[in-house]
Coordinates of C-alpha atoms in Angstrom, one line a residue:
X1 CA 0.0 0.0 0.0
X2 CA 3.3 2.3 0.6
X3 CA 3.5 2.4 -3.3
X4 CA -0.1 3.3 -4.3
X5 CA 0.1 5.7 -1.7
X6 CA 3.1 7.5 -3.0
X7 CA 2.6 9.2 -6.3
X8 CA 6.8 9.2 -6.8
X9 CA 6.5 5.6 -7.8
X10 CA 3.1 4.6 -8.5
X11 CA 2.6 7.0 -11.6
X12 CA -0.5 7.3 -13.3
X13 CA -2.9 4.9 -13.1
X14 CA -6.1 3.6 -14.8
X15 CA -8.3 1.0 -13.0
X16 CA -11.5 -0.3 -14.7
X17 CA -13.3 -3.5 -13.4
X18 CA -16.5 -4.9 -15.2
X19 CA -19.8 -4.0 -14.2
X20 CA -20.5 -7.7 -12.9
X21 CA -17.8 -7.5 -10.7
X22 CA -18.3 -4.0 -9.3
X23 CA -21.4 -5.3 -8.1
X24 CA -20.2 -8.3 -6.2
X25 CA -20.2 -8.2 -2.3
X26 CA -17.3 -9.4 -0.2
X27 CA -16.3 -10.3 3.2
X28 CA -13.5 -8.3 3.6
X29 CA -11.6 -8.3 6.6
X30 CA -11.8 -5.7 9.6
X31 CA -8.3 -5.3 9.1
X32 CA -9.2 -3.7 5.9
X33 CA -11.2 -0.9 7.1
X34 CA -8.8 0.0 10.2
X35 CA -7.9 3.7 9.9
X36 CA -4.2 4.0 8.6
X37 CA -2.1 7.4 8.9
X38 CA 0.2 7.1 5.7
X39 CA 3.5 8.7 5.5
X40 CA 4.0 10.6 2.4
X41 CA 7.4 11.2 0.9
X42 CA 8.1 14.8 -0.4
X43 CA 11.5 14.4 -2.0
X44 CA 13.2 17.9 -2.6
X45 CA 13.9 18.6 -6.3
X46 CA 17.1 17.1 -8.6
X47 CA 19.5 20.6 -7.9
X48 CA 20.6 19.5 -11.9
X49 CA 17.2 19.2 -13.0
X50 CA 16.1 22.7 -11.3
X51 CA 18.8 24.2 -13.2
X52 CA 17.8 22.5 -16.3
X53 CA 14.2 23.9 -16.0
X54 CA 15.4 27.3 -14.4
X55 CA 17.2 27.6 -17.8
X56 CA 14.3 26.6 -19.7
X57 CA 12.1 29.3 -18.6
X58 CA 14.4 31.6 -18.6
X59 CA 14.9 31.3 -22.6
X60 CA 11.4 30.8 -23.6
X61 CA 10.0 33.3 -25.3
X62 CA 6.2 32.4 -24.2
X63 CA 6.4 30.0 -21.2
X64 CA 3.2 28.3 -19.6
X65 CA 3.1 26.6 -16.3
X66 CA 1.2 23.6 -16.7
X67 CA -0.2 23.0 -13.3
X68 CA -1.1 19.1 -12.4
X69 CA -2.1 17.1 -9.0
X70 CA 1.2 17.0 -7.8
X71 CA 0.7 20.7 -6.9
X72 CA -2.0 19.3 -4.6
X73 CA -0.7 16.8 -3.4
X74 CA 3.1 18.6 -2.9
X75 CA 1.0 20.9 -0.8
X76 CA 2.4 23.9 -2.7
X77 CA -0.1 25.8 -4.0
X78 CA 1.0 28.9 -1.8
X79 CA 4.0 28.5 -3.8
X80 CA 2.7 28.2 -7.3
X81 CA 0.9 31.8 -6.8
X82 CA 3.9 33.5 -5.3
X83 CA 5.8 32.1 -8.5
X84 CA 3.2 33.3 -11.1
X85 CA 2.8 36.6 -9.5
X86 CA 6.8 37.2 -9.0
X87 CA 7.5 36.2 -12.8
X88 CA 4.3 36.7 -14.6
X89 CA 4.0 33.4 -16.1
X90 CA 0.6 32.1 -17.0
X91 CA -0.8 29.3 -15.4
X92 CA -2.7 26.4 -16.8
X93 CA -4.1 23.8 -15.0
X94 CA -4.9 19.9 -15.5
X95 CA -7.9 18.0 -14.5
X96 CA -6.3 17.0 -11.6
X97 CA -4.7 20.5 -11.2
X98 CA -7.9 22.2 -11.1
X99 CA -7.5 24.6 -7.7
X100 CA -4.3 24.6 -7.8
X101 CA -4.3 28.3 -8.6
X102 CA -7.6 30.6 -7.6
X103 CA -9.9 31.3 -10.6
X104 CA -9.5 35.1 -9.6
X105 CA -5.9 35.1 -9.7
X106 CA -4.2 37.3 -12.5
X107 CA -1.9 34.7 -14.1
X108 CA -4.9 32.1 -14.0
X109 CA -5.4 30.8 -17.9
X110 CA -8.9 30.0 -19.1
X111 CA -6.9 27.5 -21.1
X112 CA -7.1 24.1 -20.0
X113 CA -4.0 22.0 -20.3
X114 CA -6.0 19.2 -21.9
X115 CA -6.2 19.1 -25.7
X116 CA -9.8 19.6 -27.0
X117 CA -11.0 17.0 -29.2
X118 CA -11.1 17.8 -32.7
X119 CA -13.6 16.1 -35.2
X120 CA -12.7 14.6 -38.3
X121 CA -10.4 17.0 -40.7
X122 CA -13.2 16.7 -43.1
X123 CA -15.9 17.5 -40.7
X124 CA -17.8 20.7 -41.9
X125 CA -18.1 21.9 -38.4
X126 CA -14.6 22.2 -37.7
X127 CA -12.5 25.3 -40.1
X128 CA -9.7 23.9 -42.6
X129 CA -7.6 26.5 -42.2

């Protein structure tokens, strides 16, 4: 349970069980249901790979934060707003992001960092340009 628990090394996941079995009942053990405190690791950035990415926004011309969960669940949404507001860059957010920067807040993008499905290119609701 350490490892699902602990987004460093579980990644993303997807998990889809069939309606039949979503249904089933069980006689799970108490042991199942006893409250847990888990410990979460919050491992301090790669110093070569803050550099690397300090550098990066540095030389873009239009940089774009792309805000996820881990913003959440790093606890540092405090953080991300003094960053926006100190260097101007906009903020877009994730699904799982959503939050992670007030809606009112002046570097909030009404962008969503998902990509918006597009019909077919032949579609005559969607421009050929």
């Amino acid at each position: 349970m350490r490892v699902l628990a602990d987004p460093v090394e579980t990644g993303a996941v997807t998990l889809a069980l069939p309606q039949d079995v979503q249904a089933e009942a069980y006689d799970w053990p108490d042991e199942f249901f006893a409250e847990r405190t888990w410990h979460v690791r919050r491992p301090a950035a790669d110093p070569a790979e803050l550099a690397a990415a300090t550098r990066a926004v540095r030389e873009a011309r239009r940089p774009l934060i792309v805000a996820g969960g881990g913003v959440h669940h790093s606890r540092a949404e405090a953080a991300l707003a003094e960053f926006a507001a100190a260097t101007g860059i906009p903020v877009a957010s994730t699904q799982a992001g959503k939050g992670s920067l007030n809606h009112d807040h002046p570097r909030t993008s009404a962008a969503s960092a998902t990509p918006a499905p597009r019909p077919p290119t032949n579609s005559p609701a969607w421009p050929t340009w």
